[in-house]
MMTF fields as JSON, N, C-alpha, C and O atoms, coordinates in Angstrom:
{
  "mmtfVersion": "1.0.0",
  "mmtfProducer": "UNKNOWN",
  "numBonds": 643,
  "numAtoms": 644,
  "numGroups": 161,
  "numChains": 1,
  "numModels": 1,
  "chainsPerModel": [1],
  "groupsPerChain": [161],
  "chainIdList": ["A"],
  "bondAtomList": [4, 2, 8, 6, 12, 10, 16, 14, 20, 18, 24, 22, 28, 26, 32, 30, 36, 34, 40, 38, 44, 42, 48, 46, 52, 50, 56, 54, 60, 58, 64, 62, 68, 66, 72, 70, 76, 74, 80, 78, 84, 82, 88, 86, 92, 90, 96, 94, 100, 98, 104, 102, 108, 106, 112, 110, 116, 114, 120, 118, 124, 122, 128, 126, 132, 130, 136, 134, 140, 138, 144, 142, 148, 146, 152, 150, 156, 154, 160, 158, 164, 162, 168, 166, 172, 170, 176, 174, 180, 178, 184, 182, 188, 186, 192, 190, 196, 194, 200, 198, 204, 202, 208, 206, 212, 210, 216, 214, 220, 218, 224, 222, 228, 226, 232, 230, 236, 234, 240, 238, 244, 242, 248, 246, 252, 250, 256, 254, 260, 258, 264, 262, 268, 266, 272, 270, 276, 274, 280, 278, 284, 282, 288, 286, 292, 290, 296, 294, 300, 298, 304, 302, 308, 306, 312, 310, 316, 314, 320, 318, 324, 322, 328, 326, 332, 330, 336, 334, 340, 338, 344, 342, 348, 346, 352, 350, 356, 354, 360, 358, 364, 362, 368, 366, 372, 370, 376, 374, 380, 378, 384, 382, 388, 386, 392, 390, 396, 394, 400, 398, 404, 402, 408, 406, 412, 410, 416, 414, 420, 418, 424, 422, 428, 426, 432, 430, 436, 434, 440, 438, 444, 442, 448, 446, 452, 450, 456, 454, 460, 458, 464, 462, 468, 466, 472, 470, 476, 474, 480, 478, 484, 482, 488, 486, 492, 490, 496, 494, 500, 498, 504, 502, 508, 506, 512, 510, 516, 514, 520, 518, 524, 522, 528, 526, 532, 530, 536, 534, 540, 538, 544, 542, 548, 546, 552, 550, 556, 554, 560, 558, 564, 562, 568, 566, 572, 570, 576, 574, 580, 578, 584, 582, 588, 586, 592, 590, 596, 594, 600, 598, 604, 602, 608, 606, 612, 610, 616, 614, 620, 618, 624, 622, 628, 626, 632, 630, 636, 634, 640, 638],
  "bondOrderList": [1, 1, 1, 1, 1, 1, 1, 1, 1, 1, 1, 1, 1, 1, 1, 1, 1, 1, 1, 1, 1, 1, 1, 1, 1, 1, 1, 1, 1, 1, 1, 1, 1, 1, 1, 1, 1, 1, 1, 1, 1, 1, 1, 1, 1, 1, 1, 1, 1, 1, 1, 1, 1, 1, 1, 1, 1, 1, 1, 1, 1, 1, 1, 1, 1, 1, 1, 1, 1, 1, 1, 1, 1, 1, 1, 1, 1, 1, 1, 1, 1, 1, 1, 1, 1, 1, 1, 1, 1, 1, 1, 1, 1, 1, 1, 1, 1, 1, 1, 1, 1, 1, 1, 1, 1, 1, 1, 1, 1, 1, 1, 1, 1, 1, 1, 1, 1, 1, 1, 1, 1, 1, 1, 1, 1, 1, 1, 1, 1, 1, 1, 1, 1, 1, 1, 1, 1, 1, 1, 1, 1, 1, 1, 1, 1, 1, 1, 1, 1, 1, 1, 1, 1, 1, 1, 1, 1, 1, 1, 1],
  "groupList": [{"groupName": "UNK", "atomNameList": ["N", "CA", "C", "O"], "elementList": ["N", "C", "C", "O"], "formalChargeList": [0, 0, 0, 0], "bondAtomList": [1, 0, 2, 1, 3, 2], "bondOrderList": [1, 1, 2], "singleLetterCode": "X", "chemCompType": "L-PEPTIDE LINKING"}],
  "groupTypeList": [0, 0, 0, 0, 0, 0, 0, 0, 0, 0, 0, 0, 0, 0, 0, 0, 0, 0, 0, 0, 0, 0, 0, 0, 0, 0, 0, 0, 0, 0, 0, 0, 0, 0, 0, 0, 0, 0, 0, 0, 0, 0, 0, 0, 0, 0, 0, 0, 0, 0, 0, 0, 0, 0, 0, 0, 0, 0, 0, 0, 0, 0, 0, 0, 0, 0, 0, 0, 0, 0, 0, 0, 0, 0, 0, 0, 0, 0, 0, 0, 0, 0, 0, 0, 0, 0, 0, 0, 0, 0, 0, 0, 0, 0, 0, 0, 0, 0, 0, 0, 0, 0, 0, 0, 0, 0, 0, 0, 0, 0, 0, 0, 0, 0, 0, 0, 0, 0, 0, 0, 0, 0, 0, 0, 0, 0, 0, 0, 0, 0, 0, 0, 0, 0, 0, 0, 0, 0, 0, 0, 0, 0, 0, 0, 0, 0, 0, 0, 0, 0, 0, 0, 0, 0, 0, 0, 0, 0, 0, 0, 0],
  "groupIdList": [1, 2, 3, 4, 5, 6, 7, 8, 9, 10, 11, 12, 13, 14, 15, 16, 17, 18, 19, 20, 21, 22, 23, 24, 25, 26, 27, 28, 29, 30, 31, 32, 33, 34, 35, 36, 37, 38, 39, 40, 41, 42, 43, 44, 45, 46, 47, 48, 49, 50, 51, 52, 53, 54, 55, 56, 57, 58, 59, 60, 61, 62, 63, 64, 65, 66, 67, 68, 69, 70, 71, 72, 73, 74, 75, 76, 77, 78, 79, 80, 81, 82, 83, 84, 85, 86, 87, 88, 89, 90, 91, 92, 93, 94, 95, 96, 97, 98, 99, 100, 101, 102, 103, 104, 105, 106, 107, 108, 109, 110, 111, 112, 113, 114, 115, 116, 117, 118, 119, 120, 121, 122, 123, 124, 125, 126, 127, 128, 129, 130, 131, 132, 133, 134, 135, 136, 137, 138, 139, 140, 141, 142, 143, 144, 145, 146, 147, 148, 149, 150, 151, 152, 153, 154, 155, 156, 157, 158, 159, 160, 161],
  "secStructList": [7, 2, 2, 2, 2, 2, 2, 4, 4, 4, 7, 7, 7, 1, 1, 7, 7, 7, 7, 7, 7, 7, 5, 7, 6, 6, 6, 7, 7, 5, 7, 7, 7, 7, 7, 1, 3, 3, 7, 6, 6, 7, 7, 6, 6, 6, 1, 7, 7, 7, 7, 7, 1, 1, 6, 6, 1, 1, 4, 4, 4, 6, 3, 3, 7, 6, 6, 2, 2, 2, 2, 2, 2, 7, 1, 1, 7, 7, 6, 6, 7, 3, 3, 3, 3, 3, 3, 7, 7, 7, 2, 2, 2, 2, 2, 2, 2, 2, 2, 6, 6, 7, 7, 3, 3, 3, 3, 3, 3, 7, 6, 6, 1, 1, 1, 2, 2, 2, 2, 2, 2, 2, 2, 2, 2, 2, 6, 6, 6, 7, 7, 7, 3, 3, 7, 7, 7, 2, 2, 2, 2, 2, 2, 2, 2, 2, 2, 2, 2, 6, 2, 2, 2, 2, 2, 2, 2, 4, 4, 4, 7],
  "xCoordList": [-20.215, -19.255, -18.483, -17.32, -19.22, -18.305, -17.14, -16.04, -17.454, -15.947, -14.855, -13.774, -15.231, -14.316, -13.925, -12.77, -14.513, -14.443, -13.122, -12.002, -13.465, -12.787, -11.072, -10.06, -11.391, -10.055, -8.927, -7.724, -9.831, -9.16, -8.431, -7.593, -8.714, -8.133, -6.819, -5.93, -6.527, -4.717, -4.053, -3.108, -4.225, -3.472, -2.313, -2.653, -0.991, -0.225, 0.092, 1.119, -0.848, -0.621, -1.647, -2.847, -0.792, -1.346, -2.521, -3.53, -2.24, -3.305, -4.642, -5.755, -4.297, -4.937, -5.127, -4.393, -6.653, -6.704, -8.132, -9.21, -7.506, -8.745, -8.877, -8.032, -10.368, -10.617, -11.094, -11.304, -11.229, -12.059, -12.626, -11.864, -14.086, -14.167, -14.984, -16.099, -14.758, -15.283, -16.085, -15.523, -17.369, -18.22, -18.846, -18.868, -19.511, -20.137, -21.742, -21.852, -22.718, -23.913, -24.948, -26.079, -24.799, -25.849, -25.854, -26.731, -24.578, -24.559, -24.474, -24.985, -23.864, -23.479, -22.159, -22.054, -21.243, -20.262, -18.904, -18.948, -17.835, -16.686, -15.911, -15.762, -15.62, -14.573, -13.219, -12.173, -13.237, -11.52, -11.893, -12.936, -10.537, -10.646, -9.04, -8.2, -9.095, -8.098, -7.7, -8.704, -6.555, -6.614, -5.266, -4.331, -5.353, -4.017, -2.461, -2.448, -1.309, -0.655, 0.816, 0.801, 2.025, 3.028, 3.352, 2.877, 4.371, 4.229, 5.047, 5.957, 4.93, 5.406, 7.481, 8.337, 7.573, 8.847, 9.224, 10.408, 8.119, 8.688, 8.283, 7.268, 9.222, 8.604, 7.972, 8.571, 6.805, 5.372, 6.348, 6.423, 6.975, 7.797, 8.87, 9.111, 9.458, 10.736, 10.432, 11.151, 9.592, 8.906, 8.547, 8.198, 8.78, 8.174, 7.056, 6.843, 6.024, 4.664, 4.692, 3.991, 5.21, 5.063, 5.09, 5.816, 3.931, 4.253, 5.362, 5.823, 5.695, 7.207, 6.97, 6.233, 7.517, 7.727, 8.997, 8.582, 9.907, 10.18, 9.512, 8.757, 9.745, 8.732, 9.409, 8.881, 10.39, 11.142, 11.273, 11.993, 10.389, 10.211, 8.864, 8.611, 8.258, 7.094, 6.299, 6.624, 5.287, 4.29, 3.836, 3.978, 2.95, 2.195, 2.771, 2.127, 4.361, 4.631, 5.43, 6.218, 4.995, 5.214, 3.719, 3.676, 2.852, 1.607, 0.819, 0.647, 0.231, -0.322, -2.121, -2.464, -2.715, -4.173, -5.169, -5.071, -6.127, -6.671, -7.885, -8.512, -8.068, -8.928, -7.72, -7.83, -6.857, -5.651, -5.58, -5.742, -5.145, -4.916, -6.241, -5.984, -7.237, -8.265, -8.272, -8.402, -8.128, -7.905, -6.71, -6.879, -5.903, -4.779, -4.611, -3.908, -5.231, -6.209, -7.047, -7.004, -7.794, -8.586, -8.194, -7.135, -9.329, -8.286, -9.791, -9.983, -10.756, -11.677, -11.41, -10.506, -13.067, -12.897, -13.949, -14.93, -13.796, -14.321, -15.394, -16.2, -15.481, -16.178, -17.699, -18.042, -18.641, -19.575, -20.065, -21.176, -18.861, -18.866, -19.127, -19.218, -19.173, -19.47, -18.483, -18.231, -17.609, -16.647, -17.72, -18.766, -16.98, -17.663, -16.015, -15.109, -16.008, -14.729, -14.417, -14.762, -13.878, -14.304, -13.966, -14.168, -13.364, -13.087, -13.285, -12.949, -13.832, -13.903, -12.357, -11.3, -12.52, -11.169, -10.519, -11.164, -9.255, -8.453, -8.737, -9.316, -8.187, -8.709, -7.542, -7.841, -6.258, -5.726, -6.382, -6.356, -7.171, -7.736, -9.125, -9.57, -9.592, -10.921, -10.38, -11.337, -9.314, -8.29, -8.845, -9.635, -8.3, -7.846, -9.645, -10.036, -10.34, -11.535, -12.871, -13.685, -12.591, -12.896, -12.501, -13.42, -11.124, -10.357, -10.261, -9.55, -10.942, -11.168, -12.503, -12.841, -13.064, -14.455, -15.661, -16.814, -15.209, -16.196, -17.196, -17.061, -18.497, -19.641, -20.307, -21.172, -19.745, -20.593, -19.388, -18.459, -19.495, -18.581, -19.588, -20.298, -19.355, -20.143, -19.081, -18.401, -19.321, -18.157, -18.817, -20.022, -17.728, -18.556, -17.52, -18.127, -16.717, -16.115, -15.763, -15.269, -16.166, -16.254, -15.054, -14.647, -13.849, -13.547, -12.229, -11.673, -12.237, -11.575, -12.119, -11.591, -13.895, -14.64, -14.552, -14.448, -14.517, -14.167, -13.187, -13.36, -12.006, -11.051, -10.497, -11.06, -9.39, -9.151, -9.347, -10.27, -8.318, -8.238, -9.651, -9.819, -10.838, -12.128, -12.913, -13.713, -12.649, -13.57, -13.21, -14.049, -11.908, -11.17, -11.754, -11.968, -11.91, -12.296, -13.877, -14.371, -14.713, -16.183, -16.356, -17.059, -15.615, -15.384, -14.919, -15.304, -14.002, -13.77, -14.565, -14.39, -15.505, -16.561, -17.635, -18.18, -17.935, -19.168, -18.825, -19.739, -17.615, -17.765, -17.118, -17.153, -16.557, -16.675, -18.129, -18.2, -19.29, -20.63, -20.17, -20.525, -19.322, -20.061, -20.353, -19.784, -21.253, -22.438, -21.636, -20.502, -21.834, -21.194, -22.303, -23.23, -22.045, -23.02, -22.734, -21.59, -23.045, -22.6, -23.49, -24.567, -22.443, -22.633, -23.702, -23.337, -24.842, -25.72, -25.79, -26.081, -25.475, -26.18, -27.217, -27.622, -28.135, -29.05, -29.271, -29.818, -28.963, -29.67, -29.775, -30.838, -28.608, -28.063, -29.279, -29.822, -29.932, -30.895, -32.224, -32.885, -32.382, -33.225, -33.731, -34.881, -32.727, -33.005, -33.234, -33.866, -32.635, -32.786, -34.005, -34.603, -34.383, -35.907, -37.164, -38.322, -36.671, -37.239, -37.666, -38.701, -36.548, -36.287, -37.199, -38.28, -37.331, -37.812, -39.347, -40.004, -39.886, -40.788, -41.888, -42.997, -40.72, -40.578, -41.009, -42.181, -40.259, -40.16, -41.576, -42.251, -41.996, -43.263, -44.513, -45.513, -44.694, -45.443, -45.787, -46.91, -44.386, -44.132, -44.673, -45.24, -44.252, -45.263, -46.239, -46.487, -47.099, -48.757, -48.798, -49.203, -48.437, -48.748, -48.955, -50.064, -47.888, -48.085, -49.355, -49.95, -49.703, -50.172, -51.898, -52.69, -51.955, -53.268, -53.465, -54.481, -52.876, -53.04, -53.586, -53.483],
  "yCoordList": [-13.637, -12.578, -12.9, -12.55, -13.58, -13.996, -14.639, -14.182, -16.04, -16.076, -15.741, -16.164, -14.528, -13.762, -12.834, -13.032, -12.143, -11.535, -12.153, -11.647, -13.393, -14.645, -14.563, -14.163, -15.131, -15.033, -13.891, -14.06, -12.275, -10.979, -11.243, -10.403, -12.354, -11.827, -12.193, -11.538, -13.366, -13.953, -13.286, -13.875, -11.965, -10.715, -10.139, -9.589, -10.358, -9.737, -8.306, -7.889, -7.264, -6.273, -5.623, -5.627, -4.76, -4.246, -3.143, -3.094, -2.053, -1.802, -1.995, -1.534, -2.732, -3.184, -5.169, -6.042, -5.227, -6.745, -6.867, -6.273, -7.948, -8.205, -9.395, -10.14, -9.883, -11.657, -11.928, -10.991, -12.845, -13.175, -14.79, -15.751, -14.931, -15.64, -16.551, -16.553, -17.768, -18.01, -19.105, -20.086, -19.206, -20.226, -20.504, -19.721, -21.762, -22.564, -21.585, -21.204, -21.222, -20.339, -21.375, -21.04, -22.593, -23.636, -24.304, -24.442, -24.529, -25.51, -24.518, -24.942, -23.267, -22.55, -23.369, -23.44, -23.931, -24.761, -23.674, -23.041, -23.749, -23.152, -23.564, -24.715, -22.844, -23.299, -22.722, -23.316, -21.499, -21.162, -19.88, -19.317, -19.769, -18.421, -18.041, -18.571, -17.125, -16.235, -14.801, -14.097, -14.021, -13.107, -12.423, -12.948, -11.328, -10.187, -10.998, -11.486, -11.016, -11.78, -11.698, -11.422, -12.012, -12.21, -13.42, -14.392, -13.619, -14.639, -15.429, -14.948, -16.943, -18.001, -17.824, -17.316, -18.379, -18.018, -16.683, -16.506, -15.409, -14.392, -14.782, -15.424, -14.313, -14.217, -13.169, -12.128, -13.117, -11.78, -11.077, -9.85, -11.623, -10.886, -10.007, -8.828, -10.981, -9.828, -8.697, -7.717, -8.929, -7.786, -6.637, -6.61, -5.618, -3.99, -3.686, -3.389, -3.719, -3.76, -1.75, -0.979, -1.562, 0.155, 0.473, -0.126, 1.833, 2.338, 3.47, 4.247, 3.416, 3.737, 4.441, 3.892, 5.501, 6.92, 5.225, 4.877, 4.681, 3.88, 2.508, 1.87, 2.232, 1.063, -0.698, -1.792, -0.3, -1.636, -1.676, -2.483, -0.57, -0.908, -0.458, -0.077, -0.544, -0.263, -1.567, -2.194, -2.25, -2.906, -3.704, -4.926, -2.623, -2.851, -3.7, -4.402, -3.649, -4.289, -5.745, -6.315, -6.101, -7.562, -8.713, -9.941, -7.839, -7.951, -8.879, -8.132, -9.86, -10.95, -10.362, -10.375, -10.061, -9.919, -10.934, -12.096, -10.682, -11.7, -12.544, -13.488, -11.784, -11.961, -12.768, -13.969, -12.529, -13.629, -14.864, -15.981, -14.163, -15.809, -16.848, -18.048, -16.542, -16.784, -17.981, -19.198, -17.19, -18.279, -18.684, -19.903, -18.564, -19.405, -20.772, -21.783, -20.441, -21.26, -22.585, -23.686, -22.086, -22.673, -24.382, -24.677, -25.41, -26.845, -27.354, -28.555, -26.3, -26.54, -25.315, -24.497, -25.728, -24.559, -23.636, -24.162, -22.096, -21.256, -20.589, -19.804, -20.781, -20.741, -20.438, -21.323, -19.329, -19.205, -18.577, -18.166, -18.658, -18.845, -17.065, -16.044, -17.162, -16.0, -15.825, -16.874, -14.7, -13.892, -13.136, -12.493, -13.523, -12.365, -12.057, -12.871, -10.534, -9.727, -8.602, -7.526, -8.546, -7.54, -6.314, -5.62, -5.678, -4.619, -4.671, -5.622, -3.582, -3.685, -3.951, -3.36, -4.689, -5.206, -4.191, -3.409, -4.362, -3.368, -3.899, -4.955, -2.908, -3.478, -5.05, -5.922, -4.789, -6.172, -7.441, -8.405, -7.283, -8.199, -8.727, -9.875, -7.688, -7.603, -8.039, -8.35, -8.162, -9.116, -10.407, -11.174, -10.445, -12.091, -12.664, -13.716, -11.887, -12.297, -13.111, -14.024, -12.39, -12.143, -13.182, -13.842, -13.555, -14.485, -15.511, -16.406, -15.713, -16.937, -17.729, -18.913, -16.609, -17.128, -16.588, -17.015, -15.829, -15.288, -14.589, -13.446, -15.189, -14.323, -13.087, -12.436, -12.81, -12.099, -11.791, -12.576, -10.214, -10.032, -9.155, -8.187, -9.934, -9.078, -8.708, -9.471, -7.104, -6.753, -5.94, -5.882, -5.353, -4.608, -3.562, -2.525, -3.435, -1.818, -1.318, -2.086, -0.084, 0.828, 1.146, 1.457, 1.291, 2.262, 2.82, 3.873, 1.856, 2.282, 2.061, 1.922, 2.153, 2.286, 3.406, 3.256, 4.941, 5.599, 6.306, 7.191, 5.686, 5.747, 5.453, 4.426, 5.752, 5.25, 3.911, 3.43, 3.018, 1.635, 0.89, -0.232, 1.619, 0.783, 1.128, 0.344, 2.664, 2.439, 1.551, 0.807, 1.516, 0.666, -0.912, -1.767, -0.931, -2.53, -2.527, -3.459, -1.384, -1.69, -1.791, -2.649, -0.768, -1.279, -2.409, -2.714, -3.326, -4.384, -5.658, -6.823, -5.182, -6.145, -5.861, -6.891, -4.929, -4.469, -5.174, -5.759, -5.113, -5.355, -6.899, -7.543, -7.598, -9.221, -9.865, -11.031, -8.818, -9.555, -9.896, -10.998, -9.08, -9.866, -8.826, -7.739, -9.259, -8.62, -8.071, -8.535, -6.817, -6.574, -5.993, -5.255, -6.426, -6.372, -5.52, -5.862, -4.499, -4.163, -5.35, -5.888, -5.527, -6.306, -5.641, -4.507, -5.977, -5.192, -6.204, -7.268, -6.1, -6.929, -6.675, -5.954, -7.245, -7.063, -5.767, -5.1, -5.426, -3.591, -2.915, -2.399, -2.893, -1.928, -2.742, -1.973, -3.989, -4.343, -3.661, -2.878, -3.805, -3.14, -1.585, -1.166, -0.998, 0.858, 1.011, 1.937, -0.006, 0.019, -0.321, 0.293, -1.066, -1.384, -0.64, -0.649, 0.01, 1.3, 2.441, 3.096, 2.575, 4.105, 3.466, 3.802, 2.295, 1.947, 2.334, 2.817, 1.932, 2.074, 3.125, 3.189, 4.154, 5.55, 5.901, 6.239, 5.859, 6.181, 5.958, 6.897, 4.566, 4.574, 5.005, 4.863, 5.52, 6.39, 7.719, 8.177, 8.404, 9.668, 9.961, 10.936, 8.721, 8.629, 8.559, 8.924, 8.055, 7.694, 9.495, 10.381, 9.731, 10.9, 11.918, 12.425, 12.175, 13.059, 12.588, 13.48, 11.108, 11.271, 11.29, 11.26, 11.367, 11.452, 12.776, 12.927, 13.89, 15.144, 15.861, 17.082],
  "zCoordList": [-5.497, -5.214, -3.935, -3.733, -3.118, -1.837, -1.927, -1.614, -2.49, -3.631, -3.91, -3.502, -5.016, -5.322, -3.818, -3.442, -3.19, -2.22, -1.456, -1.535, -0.664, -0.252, -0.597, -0.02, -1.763, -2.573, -2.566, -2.366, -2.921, -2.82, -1.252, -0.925, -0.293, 0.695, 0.533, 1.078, -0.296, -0.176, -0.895, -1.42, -1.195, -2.066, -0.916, 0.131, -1.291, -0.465, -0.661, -0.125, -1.548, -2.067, -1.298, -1.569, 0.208, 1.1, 0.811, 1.515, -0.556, -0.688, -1.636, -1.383, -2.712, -3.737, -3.794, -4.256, -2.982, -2.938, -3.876, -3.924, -4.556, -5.725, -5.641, -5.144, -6.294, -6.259, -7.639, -8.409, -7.899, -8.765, -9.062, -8.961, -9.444, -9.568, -10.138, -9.617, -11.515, -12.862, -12.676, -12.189, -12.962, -13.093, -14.147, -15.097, -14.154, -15.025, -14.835, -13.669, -15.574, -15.349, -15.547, -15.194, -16.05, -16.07, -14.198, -13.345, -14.252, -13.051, -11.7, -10.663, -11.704, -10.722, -10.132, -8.908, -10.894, -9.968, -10.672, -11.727, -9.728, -9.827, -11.123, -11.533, -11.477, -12.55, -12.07, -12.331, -11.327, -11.119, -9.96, -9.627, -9.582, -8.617, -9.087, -9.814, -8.457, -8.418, -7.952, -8.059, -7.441, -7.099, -7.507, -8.113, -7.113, -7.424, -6.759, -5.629, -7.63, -6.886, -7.921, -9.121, -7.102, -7.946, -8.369, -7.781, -9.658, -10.123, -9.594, -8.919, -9.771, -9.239, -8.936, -9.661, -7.827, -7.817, -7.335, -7.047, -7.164, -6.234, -4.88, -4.61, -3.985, -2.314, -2.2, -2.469, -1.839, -1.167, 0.005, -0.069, 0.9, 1.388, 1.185, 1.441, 0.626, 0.126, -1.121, -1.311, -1.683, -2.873, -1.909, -0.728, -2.935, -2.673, -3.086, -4.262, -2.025, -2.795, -2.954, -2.299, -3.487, -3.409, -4.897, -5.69, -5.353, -6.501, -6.819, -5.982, -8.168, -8.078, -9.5, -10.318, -9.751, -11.122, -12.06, -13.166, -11.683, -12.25, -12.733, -11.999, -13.624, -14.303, -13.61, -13.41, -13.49, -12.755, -11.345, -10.757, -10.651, -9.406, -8.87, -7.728, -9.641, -9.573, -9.635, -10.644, -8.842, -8.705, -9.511, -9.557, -10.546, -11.575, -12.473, -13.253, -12.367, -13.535, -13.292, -14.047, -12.105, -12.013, -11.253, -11.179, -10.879, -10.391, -11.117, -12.081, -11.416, -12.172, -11.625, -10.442, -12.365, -12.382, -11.649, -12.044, -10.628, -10.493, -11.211, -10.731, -12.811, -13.521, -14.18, -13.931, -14.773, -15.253, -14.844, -15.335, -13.266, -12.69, -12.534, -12.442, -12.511, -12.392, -14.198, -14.329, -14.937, -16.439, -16.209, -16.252, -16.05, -15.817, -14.508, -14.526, -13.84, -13.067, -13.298, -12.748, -14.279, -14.902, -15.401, -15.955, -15.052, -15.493, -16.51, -16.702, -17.086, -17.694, -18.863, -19.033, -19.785, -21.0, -20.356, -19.831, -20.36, -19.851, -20.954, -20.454, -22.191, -23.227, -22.519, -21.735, -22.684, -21.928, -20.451, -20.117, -19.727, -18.545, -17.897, -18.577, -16.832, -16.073, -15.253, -14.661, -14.869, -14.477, -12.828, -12.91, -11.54, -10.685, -10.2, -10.025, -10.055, -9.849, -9.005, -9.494, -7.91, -7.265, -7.366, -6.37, -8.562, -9.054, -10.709, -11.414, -11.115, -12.469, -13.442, -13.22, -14.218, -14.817, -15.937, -16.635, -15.946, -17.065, -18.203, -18.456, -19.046, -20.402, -21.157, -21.973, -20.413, -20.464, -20.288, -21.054, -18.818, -18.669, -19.32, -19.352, -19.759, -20.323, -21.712, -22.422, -22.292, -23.734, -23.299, -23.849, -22.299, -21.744, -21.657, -22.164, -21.056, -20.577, -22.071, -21.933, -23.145, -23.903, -24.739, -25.224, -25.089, -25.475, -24.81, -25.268, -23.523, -22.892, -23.215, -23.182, -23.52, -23.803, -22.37, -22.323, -21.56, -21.005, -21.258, -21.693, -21.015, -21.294, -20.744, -21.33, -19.41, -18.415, -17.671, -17.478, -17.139, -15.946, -15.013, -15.289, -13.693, -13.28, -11.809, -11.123, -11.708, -11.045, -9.59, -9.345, -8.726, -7.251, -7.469, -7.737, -7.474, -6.879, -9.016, -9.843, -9.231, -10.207, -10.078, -11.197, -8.948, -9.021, -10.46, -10.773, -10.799, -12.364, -14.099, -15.202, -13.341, -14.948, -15.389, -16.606, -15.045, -15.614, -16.419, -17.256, -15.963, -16.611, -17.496, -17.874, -18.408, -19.868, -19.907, -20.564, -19.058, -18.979, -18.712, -19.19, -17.822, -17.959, -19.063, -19.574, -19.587, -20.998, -21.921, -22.429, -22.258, -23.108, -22.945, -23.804, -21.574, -21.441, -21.741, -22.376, -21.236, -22.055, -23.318, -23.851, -23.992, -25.552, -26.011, -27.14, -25.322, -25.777, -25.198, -25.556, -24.199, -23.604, -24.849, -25.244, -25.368, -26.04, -27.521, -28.101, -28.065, -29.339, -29.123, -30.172, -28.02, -28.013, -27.241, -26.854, -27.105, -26.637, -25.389, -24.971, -24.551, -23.334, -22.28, -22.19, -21.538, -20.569, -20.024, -20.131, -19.174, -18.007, -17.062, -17.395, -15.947, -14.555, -13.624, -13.327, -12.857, -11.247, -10.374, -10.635, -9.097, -8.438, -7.503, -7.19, -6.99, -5.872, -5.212, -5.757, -3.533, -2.196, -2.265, -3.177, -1.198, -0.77, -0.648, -1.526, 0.18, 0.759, -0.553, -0.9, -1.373, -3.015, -3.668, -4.462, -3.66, -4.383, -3.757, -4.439, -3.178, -2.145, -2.069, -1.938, -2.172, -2.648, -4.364, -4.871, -5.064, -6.141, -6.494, -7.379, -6.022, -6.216, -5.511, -5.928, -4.341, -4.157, -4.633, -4.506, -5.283, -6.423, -6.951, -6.468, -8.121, -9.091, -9.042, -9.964, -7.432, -6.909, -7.193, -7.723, -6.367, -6.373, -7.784, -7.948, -8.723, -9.813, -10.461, -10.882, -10.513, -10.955, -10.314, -11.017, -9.094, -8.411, -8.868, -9.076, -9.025, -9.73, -11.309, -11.8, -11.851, -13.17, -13.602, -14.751, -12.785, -12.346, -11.73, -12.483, -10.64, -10.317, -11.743, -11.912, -12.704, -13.402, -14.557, -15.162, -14.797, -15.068, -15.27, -16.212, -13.598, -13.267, -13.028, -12.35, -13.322, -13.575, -14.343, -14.228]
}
């Protein structure tokens, strides 16, 4: 995830910086990175990184994905491979991901799984087989395995009652 993390930083899209980034799961070696970004031939400067009620000046609609660029990136076959991303992906991208041959995404910020565009993409992760992960650090592994802890304590408790 550092990686991807890494990467989200060369996003000139002051408030939305994303990374991503595709490996081999046998070898652990890179296959591609990528991040949120415009396409070749715009200047990051002179663009309006602002969202806009108009569709032609609005952001979104010249913005290249960093799960995109990330396969487009790519100078290998991704067939198999594992996806780490630092935001859960749209369901566009979750097309692309799928159709690349990714096996696994494993992602850190939720903050658009609930929404139409991330259910859409679990459904299309679920019915092309591929995994999807939340990302946990250390500490998030750590309470998690606490609870778990917890949890089986509480179960024993009731049922030594």
């Amino acid at each position: 995830m550092g990686i991807a993390e890494l990467s989200a930083r060369r996003s000139k899209d002051p408030k939305t910086q994303v990374g991503a980034c595709i490996i081999d799961p046998v070898s652990n070696h890179i296959l591609s990175i990528g991040y949120n970004g415009l396409p070749k031939g715009f200047n990051d400067d002179e663009f309006s990184w602002e969202k806009s009620e108009s569709f032609i000046d609005d952001k979104h609609t010249y913005v290249v994905h960093a799960e995109a660029n990330a396969i487009l990136n790519a100078t290998k076959n991704l067939d198999g491979s594992v996806i780490y991303v630092t935001m859960f992906p749209c369901n566009e991208c979750a097309k692309l991901l799928a159709q690349s041959g990714v096996k696994k995404v494993i992602y850190k910020d939720e903050k658009f799984l609930h929404k139409a565009q991330g259910q859409a993409a679990m459904k299309i992760f679920g019915y092309a087989e591929v995994e999807v992960e939340k990302y946990l650090d250390a500490d998030e592994k750590q309470k998690a395995e606490d609870e778990r802890i917890m949890d089986i304590v509480e179960i024993k408790k009731g049922l030594s009652t």
